Amino acid sequence: MIQKKICMLGAFAVGKTSLVARYVKSMFSEKYLTTVGVKIEKKLVKVDNQDVMLMLWDLAGEDEFNKVQTSYLRGSSGFILVIDGTRHTTLDVALNLQKNLQESFGKLPFILVFNKADLVNEWEIDPGTIEMLQASGNIVFRSSAKTGQNVEEVFLTLAEMMVK
Amino acid sequence: MLPSPVVDHIIGMAIKDRSPAYLCSDKRGQLIGWGGELEVYGIQGLKLKEPINIQLPFLEGLLPLEETSCLLPCLKFNEKVSADVHIFPDSNCDWILLLNVTSLEMEQILRQQKINDLNLLRQNQVKQVNQLSHLRNEAITPSVVEIAVMCLKLNGLTLIESPISAFSKFNLYIRSITSTVADEAGIVDNIIGNLIIAIFGIVPSTSTPIKNAVRAAIRIFETIQESSLRENLTEPAIVIVSDKNLLGSFRFKNQNYLSIIGGSIERAVEIQQRAVSSQILVDKETFEKLEPSLQKHPQIFKNS
Ligand SMILES: Nc1nc2c(ncn2[C@@H]2O[C@H](COP(=O)(O)OP(=O)(O)O)[C@@H](O)[C@H]2O)c(=O)[nH]1
Ligand SMILES: [Mg+2]
């Protein structure tokens, strides 16, 4: 069986832990509990009839004082960059991370996930910005860890990108 | 050289309560040895000469090490136990060392939770004030507030060849500046031509408006230096002025707008004419209130 390591990245409180919990345990909690360090979850998926074990590395969110430890990222096959649609600053954090990732790890598959789609009325990020990112070749999803919208799709799409 | 009792003591302290455990992998990634308190981390049923990354999936992609060692701080092994994982190479194998950090992690979680909660609260307040100043229909009660005004001038935009790229840079610039300002409890009050005006002291903060404004200014320079915005553009010139002002709202075209009256904004715009790229020019009275370390900051200058 193949194993693939995926890192969940993005600003704090965008929903990284929630997306993993929704995907792996079908759970969601409104309560916000900060992640420190890293927690690894596993999930078996099938890509082209082949078993792939996804190792999901849920990292602590980035803020002014805590930059993401690059040692955590070693050995990754792909990244999920999570953005909170209701907070514009989280897009800047994600795009900056993406730029740094490319400098250190070259072109690895990644997906931009605009989370909290259930709160779309409160979004600060406008559809135009998302379309622009899509038009420039990025793989983009709007998701909700709360309702489950697009959560499976995000992980499956990345799994397919990594295996090919 | 340290005497051996001292060395022993240091080692004793370093591993006290830290349940050291180790694993060893050959250069083909097969497990060739282990020991220490592995049961603390729930590691059991290991098989010699079998791939280590299958037995211990957190090592996926990491072994064999290429020269440099690697530290994975605070990796959770289960709900109860976290360890720092040190991986370092030897001549014909790689060592993996686990040290329990669960108690340290608990403290760190409490601290980080407070920081993140406060940051979220701050971002929410900024959002609310922004809504108040631009959209809302409610008037606000007038009051006297100590504020700091930052007037930032973006230079060099006209030097860019195409108007489209100039405006896309302008947009990027404004977004990046707005978020840094918000991080320091400021709001971007207005954008006039290539002048951006930000106000500190309206959103509650544990720090003073002046300190917040100066911190924001320094961070704006850092961000621009780090990011691709730097290309083709000279750095902005920043002016900071502070004073007591009147805060209130006025009605215009059927909407209420947040308003600051008292001369600080005008003064900031006026001093801006004397400001130079990549400098933070602070008016005299405000400069006297800065901490000595900031007065000596290489980018901060007194307007006299
Ligand atoms: N409404 C809504 N809230 C979410 C969603 N995803 C996460 N949250 C909430 O956002 C907060 C931060 O989530 P968390 O997963 O801990 O973020 P992390 O710091 O990126 O791991 C928590 O209070 C979650 O309940 C979502 O899709 N919709
Ligand atoms: Mg988390």
CSV table of N, CA, C and O in Angstrom, one decimal, chain B residues 203-244:
chain,number,residue,atom,x,y,z
B,203,VAL,N,-10.2,51.4,18.2
B,203,VAL,CA,-10.4,50.0,18.6
B,203,VAL,C,-9.7,49.8,20.0
B,203,VAL,O,-8.5,50.2,20.1
B,204,PRO,N,-10.3,49.2,21.0
B,204,PRO,CA,-9.6,49.0,22.2
B,204,PRO,C,-8.4,48.1,22.1
B,204,PRO,O,-8.3,47.2,21.3
B,205,SER,N,-7.4,48.4,22.9
B,205,SER,CA,-6.1,47.7,22.8
B,205,SER,C,-5.4,47.8,24.2
B,205,SER,O,-5.6,48.7,24.9
B,206,THR,N,-4.6,46.8,24.5
B,206,THR,CA,-3.9,46.8,25.7
B,206,THR,C,-2.7,47.7,25.6
B,206,THR,O,-2.0,48.1,26.6
B,207,SER,N,-2.3,48.2,24.4
B,207,SER,CA,-1.2,49.0,24.2
B,207,SER,C,-1.7,50.5,23.9
B,207,SER,O,-2.9,50.7,23.8
B,208,THR,N,-0.7,51.4,23.8
B,208,THR,CA,-1.2,52.8,23.5
B,208,THR,C,-1.3,53.0,22.0
B,208,THR,O,-0.7,52.3,21.2
B,209,PRO,N,-2.1,54.0,21.5
B,209,PRO,CA,-2.2,54.2,20.1
B,209,PRO,C,-0.9,54.5,19.4
B,209,PRO,O,-0.6,54.0,18.3
B,210,ILE,N,0.0,55.2,20.1
B,210,ILE,CA,1.3,55.5,19.5
B,210,ILE,C,2.1,54.3,19.3
B,210,ILE,O,2.7,54.0,18.2
B,211,LYS,N,2.2,53.4,20.3
B,211,LYS,CA,3.0,52.2,20.2
B,211,LYS,C,2.4,51.3,19.1
B,211,LYS,O,3.1,50.7,18.3
B,212,ASN,N,1.1,51.2,19.0
B,212,ASN,CA,0.5,50.4,18.0
B,212,ASN,C,0.8,50.9,16.6
B,212,ASN,O,1.1,50.2,15.7
B,213,ALA,N,0.8,52.3,16.5
B,213,ALA,CA,1.0,52.9,15.1
B,213,ALA,C,2.5,52.6,14.7
B,213,ALA,O,2.7,52.2,13.6
B,214,VAL,N,3.4,52.8,15.7
B,214,VAL,CA,4.8,52.5,15.3
B,214,VAL,C,5.1,51.1,15.0
B,214,VAL,O,5.8,50.8,14.0
B,215,ARG,N,4.5,50.2,15.8
B,215,ARG,CA,4.7,48.8,15.5
B,215,ARG,C,4.1,48.4,14.2
B,215,ARG,O,4.7,47.7,13.4
B,216,ALA,N,2.9,49.0,13.8
B,216,ALA,CA,2.3,48.7,12.5
B,216,ALA,C,3.3,49.2,11.4
B,216,ALA,O,3.5,48.5,10.4
B,217,ALA,N,3.8,50.4,11.6
B,217,ALA,CA,4.7,51.0,10.6
B,217,ALA,C,5.9,50.1,10.3
B,217,ALA,O,6.3,49.8,9.2
B,218,ILE,N,6.5,49.7,11.5
B,218,ILE,CA,7.7,48.8,11.3
B,218,ILE,C,7.4,47.5,10.6
B,218,ILE,O,8.1,47.0,9.7
B,219,ARG,N,6.2,47.0,11.0
B,219,ARG,CA,5.8,45.7,10.4
B,219,ARG,C,5.4,45.8,8.9
B,219,ARG,O,5.6,44.9,8.1
B,220,ILE,N,4.9,47.0,8.6
B,220,ILE,CA,4.6,47.2,7.1
B,220,ILE,C,5.9,47.2,6.3
B,220,ILE,O,5.9,46.5,5.3
B,221,PHE,N,6.9,47.8,6.8
B,221,PHE,CA,8.2,47.7,6.1
B,221,PHE,C,8.7,46.3,6.0
B,221,PHE,O,9.2,45.9,5.0
B,222,GLU,N,8.6,45.6,7.1
B,222,GLU,CA,9.1,44.2,7.1
B,222,GLU,C,8.3,43.4,6.1
B,222,GLU,O,8.9,42.6,5.3
B,223,THR,N,7.0,43.5,6.1
B,223,THR,CA,6.2,42.7,5.2
B,223,THR,C,6.5,43.0,3.7
B,223,THR,O,6.6,42.1,2.9
B,224,ILE,N,6.7,44.3,3.5
B,224,ILE,CA,6.9,44.7,2.1
B,224,ILE,C,8.3,44.2,1.6
B,224,ILE,O,8.5,43.7,0.5
B,225,GLN,N,9.2,44.2,2.6
B,225,GLN,CA,10.6,43.7,2.3
B,225,GLN,C,10.5,42.2,2.0
B,225,GLN,O,11.2,41.7,1.1
B,226,GLU,N,9.7,41.4,2.8
B,226,GLU,CA,9.6,40.0,2.6
B,226,GLU,C,8.9,39.6,1.3
B,226,GLU,O,9.2,38.6,0.7
B,227,SER,N,7.9,40.4,0.9
B,227,SER,CA,7.0,39.9,-0.1
B,227,SER,C,7.4,40.4,-1.5
B,227,SER,O,8.3,41.3,-1.7
B,228,SER,N,6.7,39.9,-2.5
B,228,SER,CA,7.0,40.3,-3.8
B,228,SER,C,6.6,41.7,-4.2
B,228,SER,O,6.9,42.2,-5.3
B,229,LEU,N,5.9,42.4,-3.2
B,229,LEU,CA,5.5,43.7,-3.5
B,229,LEU,C,6.7,44.6,-3.8
B,229,LEU,O,6.6,45.7,-4.4
B,230,ARG,N,7.8,44.2,-3.3
B,230,ARG,CA,9.0,45.0,-3.3
B,230,ARG,C,9.4,45.3,-4.8
B,230,ARG,O,9.9,46.4,-5.1
B,231,GLU,N,9.2,44.4,-5.7
B,231,GLU,CA,9.6,44.5,-7.0
B,231,GLU,C,9.0,45.8,-7.6
B,231,GLU,O,7.9,46.1,-7.5
B,232,ASN,N,9.9,46.5,-8.3
B,232,ASN,CA,9.5,47.7,-9.1
B,232,ASN,C,9.0,48.9,-8.2
B,232,ASN,O,8.6,49.9,-8.8
B,233,LEU,N,8.9,48.7,-6.9
B,233,LEU,CA,8.4,49.8,-6.1
B,233,LEU,C,9.4,50.3,-5.1
B,233,LEU,O,10.1,49.5,-4.5
B,234,THR,N,9.4,51.6,-4.9
B,234,THR,CA,10.2,52.1,-3.7
B,234,THR,C,9.3,51.9,-2.5
B,234,THR,O,8.1,51.9,-2.6
B,235,GLU,N,10.0,51.9,-1.4
B,235,GLU,CA,9.2,51.7,-0.1
B,235,GLU,C,8.4,52.9,0.2
B,235,GLU,O,8.8,54.0,-0.2
B,236,PRO,N,7.3,52.7,0.9
B,236,PRO,CA,6.5,53.9,1.2
B,236,PRO,C,7.2,54.8,2.2
B,236,PRO,O,8.2,54.4,2.9
B,237,ALA,N,6.6,56.0,2.4
B,237,ALA,CA,7.1,57.0,3.4
B,237,ALA,C,5.9,57.0,4.4
B,237,ALA,O,4.8,57.1,4.0
B,238,ILE,N,6.3,56.9,5.7
B,238,ILE,CA,5.2,56.9,6.7
B,238,ILE,C,5.4,58.0,7.7
B,238,ILE,O,6.5,58.3,8.1
B,239,VAL,N,4.3,58.7,8.0
B,239,VAL,CA,4.3,59.7,9.0
B,239,VAL,C,3.3,59.3,10.2
B,239,VAL,O,2.3,58.8,9.9
B,240,ILE,N,3.8,59.6,11.4
B,240,ILE,CA,2.9,59.3,12.5
B,240,ILE,C,2.8,60.6,13.4
B,240,ILE,O,3.8,61.2,13.8
B,241,VAL,N,1.5,60.9,13.7
B,241,VAL,CA,1.2,62.1,14.5
B,241,VAL,C,0.2,61.6,15.6
B,241,VAL,O,-0.6,60.7,15.3
B,242,SER,N,0.3,62.2,16.8
B,242,SER,CA,-0.7,61.7,17.8
B,242,SER,C,-1.2,62.9,18.6
B,242,SER,O,-0.5,63.9,18.7
B,243,ASP,N,-2.4,62.9,19.1
B,243,ASP,CA,-3.0,64.0,19.9
B,243,ASP,C,-4.4,63.6,20.3
B,243,ASP,O,-4.9,62.6,19.9
B,244,LYS,N,-5.0,64.4,21.2
B,244,LYS,CA,-6.4,64.3,21.5
B,244,LYS,C,-7.2,64.8,20.3
B,244,LYS,O,-6.9,65.9,19.8
